[in-house]
CSV table of C-alpha atoms in Angstrom, one decimal:
chain,number,residue,atom,x,y,z
A,1,UNK,CA,-9.8,51.9,51.3
A,2,UNK,CA,-9.7,48.5,52.2
A,3,UNK,CA,-8.6,47.5,55.7
A,4,UNK,CA,-5.3,46.0,56.1
A,5,UNK,CA,-4.8,42.9,58.1
A,6,UNK,CA,-3.0,43.6,61.1
A,7,UNK,CA,0.9,43.0,60.7
A,8,UNK,CA,1.7,39.6,61.9
A,9,UNK,CA,5.3,39.0,63.7
A,10,UNK,CA,8.1,37.6,61.3
A,11,UNK,CA,8.4,33.8,61.5
A,12,UNK,CA,11.2,31.7,59.6
A,13,UNK,CA,9.3,29.3,57.4
A,14,UNK,CA,9.3,25.8,58.8
A,15,UNK,CA,10.7,23.2,56.5
A,16,UNK,CA,8.2,20.5,57.4
A,17,UNK,CA,5.1,22.8,55.9
A,18,UNK,CA,6.1,22.4,52.0
A,19,UNK,CA,7.3,18.6,51.9
A,20,UNK,CA,3.7,16.7,51.9
A,21,UNK,CA,2.9,19.0,48.8
A,22,UNK,CA,6.2,17.7,47.2
A,23,UNK,CA,6.2,14.2,47.8
A,24,UNK,CA,2.6,14.1,46.9
A,25,UNK,CA,3.4,15.6,43.5
A,26,UNK,CA,6.7,13.4,42.9
A,27,UNK,CA,4.6,10.3,43.5
A,28,UNK,CA,1.9,11.2,41.2
A,29,UNK,CA,4.6,12.0,38.7
A,30,UNK,CA,6.2,8.8,38.9
A,31,UNK,CA,2.7,7.0,38.7
A,32,UNK,CA,2.1,8.9,35.3
A,33,UNK,CA,5.3,8.3,33.9
A,34,UNK,CA,5.2,4.8,34.9
A,35,UNK,CA,1.7,4.5,33.7
A,36,UNK,CA,2.7,6.3,30.2
A,37,UNK,CA,5.5,4.0,29.6
A,38,UNK,CA,3.6,0.8,30.0
A,39,UNK,CA,0.9,2.2,27.6
A,40,UNK,CA,2.8,3.8,25.1
A,41,UNK,CA,1.9,0.8,22.7
A,42,UNK,CA,-1.7,1.5,22.7
A,43,UNK,CA,-1.1,5.3,21.6
A,44,UNK,CA,-2.0,5.7,17.7
A,45,UNK,CA,-0.2,8.2,15.7
A,46,UNK,CA,-2.7,11.0,16.2
A,47,UNK,CA,-1.9,10.5,19.6
A,48,UNK,CA,-5.3,9.2,20.7
A,49,UNK,CA,-5.5,6.0,22.9
A,50,UNK,CA,-6.9,2.9,21.0
A,51,UNK,CA,-9.5,0.9,22.8
A,52,UNK,CA,-8.6,-1.7,25.3
A,53,UNK,CA,-10.2,-4.3,23.1
A,54,UNK,CA,-8.2,-4.0,20.3
A,55,UNK,CA,-5.0,-5.0,22.1
A,56,UNK,CA,-5.1,-8.7,22.4
A,57,UNK,CA,-2.7,-10.3,25.3
A,58,UNK,CA,-0.7,-13.5,24.0
A,59,UNK,CA,-2.3,-16.6,24.8
A,60,UNK,CA,-6.0,-15.2,24.9
A,61,UNK,CA,-8.6,-16.2,22.1
A,62,UNK,CA,-8.6,-13.6,19.1
A,63,UNK,CA,-12.1,-11.9,18.5
A,64,UNK,CA,-11.8,-13.7,14.7
A,65,UNK,CA,-13.0,-16.9,16.3
A,66,UNK,CA,-9.5,-18.1,16.1
A,67,UNK,CA,-8.3,-20.0,19.6
A,68,UNK,CA,-5.2,-18.4,21.0
A,69,UNK,CA,-4.1,-16.7,18.1
A,70,UNK,CA,-0.3,-16.5,17.8
A,71,UNK,CA,0.9,-13.0,18.4
A,72,UNK,CA,1.9,-11.1,15.2
A,73,UNK,CA,5.3,-9.8,15.5
A,74,UNK,CA,6.1,-7.3,12.2
A,75,UNK,CA,9.9,-7.1,11.8
A,76,UNK,CA,11.2,-4.0,10.6
A,77,UNK,CA,14.6,-3.2,9.4
A,78,UNK,CA,15.0,0.3,11.7
A,79,UNK,CA,16.2,3.4,10.5
A,80,UNK,CA,17.9,6.7,11.8
A,81,UNK,CA,15.1,8.7,10.3
A,82,UNK,CA,12.5,9.0,12.6
A,83,UNK,CA,10.0,9.2,10.3
A,84,UNK,CA,10.8,5.3,10.1
A,85,UNK,CA,9.3,4.2,13.1
A,86,UNK,CA,6.6,6.7,12.8
A,87,UNK,CA,5.4,4.9,9.6
A,88,UNK,CA,5.6,1.6,11.0
A,89,UNK,CA,3.5,2.6,13.8
A,90,UNK,CA,0.8,3.8,11.6
A,91,UNK,CA,0.9,0.7,9.4
A,92,UNK,CA,0.5,-1.6,12.3
A,93,UNK,CA,-2.5,0.8,13.4
A,94,UNK,CA,-4.1,-0.3,10.2
A,95,UNK,CA,-3.2,-3.9,10.7
A,96,UNK,CA,-5.1,-4.0,14.1
A,97,UNK,CA,-7.9,-1.7,12.7
A,98,UNK,CA,-8.1,-4.6,10.0
A,99,UNK,CA,-8.1,-7.6,12.8
A,100,UNK,CA,-9.0,-6.3,16.2
A,101,UNK,CA,-8.0,-8.0,19.1
A,102,UNK,CA,-4.8,-9.5,17.6
A,103,UNK,CA,-1.6,-8.9,19.4
A,104,UNK,CA,0.3,-7.2,17.5
A,105,UNK,CA,3.7,-6.0,18.0
A,106,UNK,CA,7.2,-4.4,16.6
A,107,UNK,CA,10.5,-5.3,16.6
A,108,UNK,CA,13.4,-4.1,15.0
A,109,UNK,CA,16.8,-6.1,13.6
A,110,UNK,CA,18.8,-2.7,14.2
A,111,UNK,CA,18.9,1.4,15.1
A,112,UNK,CA,15.5,1.6,16.5
A,113,UNK,CA,13.6,0.4,19.4
A,114,UNK,CA,12.0,-2.0,20.3
A,115,UNK,CA,14.7,-4.4,18.8
A,116,UNK,CA,13.4,-8.0,17.8
A,117,UNK,CA,14.8,-9.8,21.1
A,118,UNK,CA,13.4,-7.2,23.2
A,119,UNK,CA,10.0,-7.6,21.4
A,120,UNK,CA,10.3,-11.7,21.8
A,121,UNK,CA,11.4,-11.4,25.4
A,122,UNK,CA,8.0,-10.3,26.3
A,123,UNK,CA,6.6,-13.3,24.9
A,124,UNK,CA,7.9,-15.8,26.5
A,125,UNK,CA,5.5,-19.0,26.8
A,126,UNK,CA,3.6,-17.9,24.0
A,127,UNK,CA,3.0,-18.6,19.9
A,128,UNK,CA,4.4,-15.8,17.6
A,129,UNK,CA,4.7,-15.3,13.7
A,130,UNK,CA,7.5,-13.3,13.1
A,131,UNK,CA,6.3,-10.8,9.7
A,132,UNK,CA,9.2,-9.1,7.9
A,133,UNK,CA,8.6,-5.8,6.9
A,134,UNK,CA,10.8,-6.8,4.3
A,135,UNK,CA,10.4,-6.7,0.3
A,136,UNK,CA,12.3,-9.5,-0.9
A,137,UNK,CA,14.5,-12.5,0.1
A,138,UNK,CA,17.8,-11.1,1.1
A,139,UNK,CA,20.1,-11.4,4.0
A,140,UNK,CA,18.0,-10.1,6.8
A,141,UNK,CA,15.0,-12.5,5.8
A,142,UNK,CA,17.7,-15.8,5.4
A,143,UNK,CA,19.5,-15.3,8.3
A,144,UNK,CA,19.0,-12.1,10.7
A,145,UNK,CA,15.4,-13.6,11.3
A,146,UNK,CA,16.0,-17.4,11.8
A,147,UNK,CA,18.7,-16.4,13.8
A,148,UNK,CA,16.7,-13.7,16.0
A,149,UNK,CA,13.7,-16.7,16.3
A,150,UNK,CA,16.6,-19.3,17.6
A,151,UNK,CA,17.8,-17.2,20.0
A,152,UNK,CA,14.3,-17.1,21.9
A,153,UNK,CA,13.9,-20.5,22.7
A,154,UNK,CA,11.0,-19.6,25.4
A,155,UNK,CA,8.9,-18.5,22.1
A,156,UNK,CA,7.6,-20.7,19.9
A,157,UNK,CA,7.9,-18.8,16.6
A,158,UNK,CA,7.1,-19.0,12.6
A,159,UNK,CA,8.5,-16.9,10.0
A,160,UNK,CA,6.5,-15.7,7.6
A,161,UNK,CA,7.7,-15.0,3.9
A,162,UNK,CA,8.5,-11.4,3.1
A,163,UNK,CA,6.3,-9.2,1.4
A,164,UNK,CA,7.1,-9.1,-2.1
A,165,UNK,CA,6.5,-10.2,-4.6
A,166,UNK,CA,2.7,-10.1,-4.2
A,167,UNK,CA,-0.3,-8.4,-6.4
A,168,UNK,CA,-1.1,-6.3,-3.1
A,169,UNK,CA,2.3,-4.8,-2.9
A,170,UNK,CA,1.8,-3.9,-6.5
A,171,UNK,CA,-1.3,-2.0,-5.7
A,172,UNK,CA,0.6,-0.2,-2.9
A,173,UNK,CA,3.2,1.0,-5.4
A,174,UNK,CA,0.2,2.1,-7.9
A,175,UNK,CA,-1.3,3.8,-5.3
A,176,UNK,CA,1.5,6.3,-4.3
A,177,UNK,CA,2.6,6.4,-7.9
A,178,UNK,CA,-0.8,8.1,-8.2
A,179,UNK,CA,-0.4,10.6,-5.6
A,180,UNK,CA,2.7,11.4,-6.9
A,181,UNK,CA,1.2,12.7,-9.8
A,182,UNK,CA,1.0,9.8,-12.3
A,183,UNK,CA,-1.6,10.1,-14.7
A,184,UNK,CA,-3.3,7.0,-16.3
A,185,UNK,CA,-3.1,8.8,-19.5
A,186,UNK,CA,0.3,8.1,-19.3
A,187,UNK,CA,-0.3,4.4,-19.7
A,188,UNK,CA,0.5,3.1,-22.9
A,189,UNK,CA,2.4,6.1,-23.8
A,190,UNK,CA,5.7,6.8,-25.8
A,191,UNK,CA,7.1,9.6,-22.9
A,192,UNK,CA,6.3,7.8,-19.7
A,193,UNK,CA,8.6,5.3,-17.7
A,194,UNK,CA,8.9,4.2,-14.1
A,195,UNK,CA,12.0,3.3,-12.0
A,196,UNK,CA,11.7,1.1,-9.8
A,197,UNK,CA,14.1,2.4,-6.8
A,198,UNK,CA,15.0,-0.5,-4.2
A,199,UNK,CA,17.8,-0.8,-1.6
A,200,UNK,CA,20.0,-3.2,-3.5
A,201,UNK,CA,21.5,-6.8,-2.3
A,202,UNK,CA,23.7,-8.9,-3.3
A,203,UNK,CA,21.3,-12.0,-3.0
A,204,UNK,CA,20.4,-13.0,-6.2
A,205,UNK,CA,16.9,-14.2,-5.0
A,206,UNK,CA,16.4,-10.7,-3.5
A,207,UNK,CA,17.8,-9.3,-7.1
A,208,UNK,CA,15.0,-11.7,-8.6
A,209,UNK,CA,12.3,-10.5,-6.4
A,210,UNK,CA,12.4,-7.1,-7.0
A,211,UNK,CA,12.5,-7.4,-11.2
A,212,UNK,CA,9.5,-9.5,-10.7
A,213,UNK,CA,7.6,-6.7,-8.7
A,214,UNK,CA,8.8,-4.6,-11.8
A,215,UNK,CA,7.2,-7.1,-14.3
A,216,UNK,CA,4.2,-7.1,-12.0
A,217,UNK,CA,4.1,-3.1,-11.7
A,218,UNK,CA,4.6,-2.5,-15.5
A,219,UNK,CA,1.9,-5.0,-16.5
A,220,UNK,CA,-0.5,-2.7,-14.0
A,221,UNK,CA,0.5,0.3,-15.6
A,222,UNK,CA,-0.7,-0.9,-19.2
A,223,UNK,CA,2.8,-1.9,-20.9
A,224,UNK,CA,4.8,1.1,-19.3
A,225,UNK,CA,8.8,0.0,-18.8
A,226,UNK,CA,9.7,-0.5,-15.2
A,227,UNK,CA,13.2,-0.7,-14.6
A,228,UNK,CA,14.7,-1.9,-11.5
A,229,UNK,CA,17.3,0.3,-9.9
A,230,UNK,CA,19.3,0.1,-6.5
A,231,UNK,CA,20.5,2.4,-4.1
A,232,UNK,CA,23.4,0.1,-3.2
A,233,UNK,CA,25.2,-3.1,-4.1
A,234,UNK,CA,23.7,-3.5,-7.4
A,235,UNK,CA,23.6,-1.6,-10.6
A,236,UNK,CA,22.2,0.4,-12.3
A,237,UNK,CA,21.6,2.9,-9.9
A,238,UNK,CA,18.6,5.4,-9.9
A,239,UNK,CA,20.1,8.4,-12.2
A,240,UNK,CA,21.8,5.7,-14.5
A,241,UNK,CA,18.3,4.3,-14.9
A,242,UNK,CA,16.5,7.8,-15.6
A,243,UNK,CA,19.6,8.6,-18.4
A,244,UNK,CA,19.1,5.1,-20.0
A,245,UNK,CA,15.1,6.0,-20.2
A,246,UNK,CA,15.7,9.4,-21.6
A,247,UNK,CA,18.0,8.0,-24.2
A,248,UNK,CA,14.8,5.9,-25.2
A,249,UNK,CA,12.6,9.4,-25.5
A,250,UNK,CA,11.3,8.0,-21.8
A,251,UNK,CA,11.6,11.9,-20.4
A,252,UNK,CA,8.6,11.5,-18.3
A,253,UNK,CA,10.1,9.1,-15.7
A,254,UNK,CA,8.7,8.7,-12.4
A,255,UNK,CA,10.6,6.8,-9.2
A,256,UNK,CA,8.4,4.5,-7.6
A,257,UNK,CA,9.9,3.9,-4.2
A,258,UNK,CA,10.3,0.3,-3.1
A,259,UNK,CA,10.8,1.0,0.5
A,260,UNK,CA,8.7,0.1,3.4
A,261,UNK,CA,9.5,3.4,5.2
A,262,UNK,CA,11.3,6.7,4.7
A,263,UNK,CA,15.1,6.0,5.4
A,264,UNK,CA,18.5,7.3,4.0
A,265,UNK,CA,18.4,5.1,1.0
A,266,UNK,CA,14.5,6.3,0.3
A,267,UNK,CA,15.8,9.8,0.4
A,268,UNK,CA,18.6,9.5,-1.6
A,269,UNK,CA,16.6,7.7,-4.8
A,270,UNK,CA,14.1,10.2,-4.4
A,271,UNK,CA,16.5,13.4,-4.7
A,272,UNK,CA,17.0,11.9,-8.6
A,273,UNK,CA,13.7,13.4,-9.6
A,274,UNK,CA,12.2,15.4,-6.6
A,275,UNK,CA,8.9,16.5,-8.5
A,276,UNK,CA,8.0,13.0,-9.8
A,277,UNK,CA,9.3,10.6,-7.1
A,278,UNK,CA,6.5,8.4,-4.9
A,279,UNK,CA,6.5,8.2,-1.1
A,280,UNK,CA,7.5,5.2,0.4
A,281,UNK,CA,5.0,2.5,0.4
A,282,UNK,CA,4.4,2.8,4.3
A,283,UNK,CA,0.8,2.9,5.9
A,284,UNK,CA,-1.0,2.1,2.6
A,285,UNK,CA,-4.3,-0.1,3.0
A,286,UNK,CA,-2.9,-2.7,0.5
A,287,UNK,CA,0.0,-2.7,2.9
A,288,UNK,CA,-1.9,-3.8,5.9
A,289,UNK,CA,-3.9,-6.5,4.1
A,290,UNK,CA,-0.6,-7.9,2.9
A,291,UNK,CA,0.9,-8.1,6.8
A,292,UNK,CA,-2.0,-10.1,7.7
A,293,UNK,CA,-2.1,-12.5,4.8
A,294,UNK,CA,1.5,-13.5,5.0
A,295,UNK,CA,0.8,-13.9,8.9
A,296,UNK,CA,-2.4,-15.9,7.9
A,297,UNK,CA,0.0,-18.0,5.5
A,298,UNK,CA,2.5,-18.8,8.1
A,299,UNK,CA,0.0,-19.7,10.7
A,300,UNK,CA,-2.1,-22.0,7.9
A,301,UNK,CA,1.2,-23.8,7.7
A,302,UNK,CA,1.6,-25.0,11.2
A,303,UNK,CA,-1.6,-26.1,11.3
A,304,UNK,CA,-0.7,-28.2,8.2
A,305,UNK,CA,-2.4,-26.5,5.5
A,306,UNK,CA,-0.8,-25.6,1.9
A,307,UNK,CA,0.7,-22.4,1.4
A,308,UNK,CA,2.2,-21.5,4.9
A,309,UNK,CA,5.2,-19.9,6.4
A,310,UNK,CA,8.4,-21.5,7.9
A,311,UNK,CA,7.9,-22.9,11.1
A,312,UNK,CA,11.0,-22.1,13.7
A,313,UNK,CA,11.2,-24.7,16.5
A,314,UNK,CA,12.7,-23.0,19.8
A,315,UNK,CA,16.2,-24.2,19.8
A,316,UNK,CA,16.5,-24.3,16.2
A,317,UNK,CA,19.7,-22.7,14.8
A,318,UNK,CA,19.7,-23.0,11.0
A,319,UNK,CA,17.6,-21.4,8.2
A,320,UNK,CA,18.6,-23.5,5.3
A,321,UNK,CA,15.8,-25.9,5.6
A,322,UNK,CA,13.6,-22.6,4.9
A,323,UNK,CA,15.0,-21.3,1.7
A,324,UNK,CA,13.1,-23.4,-0.4
A,325,UNK,CA,9.4,-22.5,1.5
A,326,UNK,CA,10.7,-18.9,0.9
A,327,UNK,CA,11.1,-19.4,-2.5
A,328,UNK,CA,7.6,-20.6,-3.0
A,329,UNK,CA,5.7,-17.9,-0.4
A,330,UNK,CA,7.3,-15.0,-2.1
A,331,UNK,CA,6.4,-15.5,-5.5
A,332,UNK,CA,2.6,-15.5,-4.6
A,333,UNK,CA,-0.3,-17.0,-7.0
A,334,UNK,CA,-2.5,-14.1,-9.0
A,335,UNK,CA,-5.3,-12.0,-8.1
A,336,UNK,CA,-8.2,-13.2,-7.4
A,337,UNK,CA,-11.4,-11.8,-9.3
A,338,UNK,CA,-13.7,-8.9,-8.1
A,339,UNK,CA,-11.7,-7.2,-5.9
A,340,UNK,CA,-12.7,-4.5,-3.5
A,341,UNK,CA,-11.7,-0.9,-3.9
A,342,UNK,CA,-9.9,1.6,-1.8
A,343,UNK,CA,-11.5,4.6,-1.8
A,344,UNK,CA,-8.8,6.9,-0.7
A,345,UNK,CA,-6.4,6.1,-3.5
A,346,UNK,CA,-9.3,4.5,-6.0
A,347,UNK,CA,-7.4,1.7,-7.1
A,348,UNK,CA,-8.6,-1.9,-7.0
A,349,UNK,CA,-7.4,-3.8,-3.9
A,350,UNK,CA,-6.9,-7.8,-4.7
A,351,UNK,CA,-7.9,-10.3,-2.5
A,352,UNK,CA,-4.7,-11.9,-0.8
A,353,UNK,CA,-3.8,-14.8,-2.8
């Protein structure tokens, strides 16, 4: 048998004996929490930490040789759908992959953090290009972004054109349709068609941009009819567009999601034909290239080169002088020859116009 240790006299626990470990643990947890909070922007969607060399602080030279490249601030609308934020972060990871060292940040117009004013507040004294993750010239691009830039007089900002219309955007739409089951054999057929489902806007420029994207997508699909439809503010609705196509014998209709990220409108449009609805554009490789293309356009404008963005000087408040520039930038020129190919989607990715 094991010998028992002699019984010790009972002593009351000394309160001063446990605090050292408790204090040490609390201090450690505080340091960990602070560190995690500061490093959240360096964490990729899959939970891995991005290497430090991929994130440049504002005011530092970029690795592509450009001295003091302005920060790229991607401006998303925001959504109560938690997938929207995750999708935006994944897209910006792709942007960083394409341009290591560029300072890339995210700001939202509403509903999600960080909000745009908070993002710009962290760039005081620096240069920034606001790249809207929006697809046309609606109210947010014409009013909200210039107002947000003007409200940050300590940041030298310029605003890039919206993402659409552009051939790279069409390539992303095509890739998502293929993922949803679109068969190239349908191209040129008499039964297939596509509804381009957009959020909708009362702004006629926004509607014009959507119609032009629909025409470009139809050309990409070999002449298949592509009808723009809307979740709000405009007609036809997606169900109405599907009925109109069916009346013309186009019973194999797909819905192309003309949304940057998941959300209420995107889900409602997809529900109209769930078995043939494409995913939102999201973190498609062509989208990442397009974000950088719009950034480069705006940056070149500030340097006096043609085809740039919309400069907003600190303290300026009116968006009106920039509307003509928005129109010319959104209507981007066509593809360049010999585009590279994205293996994951097996579709050619055009060089930015």
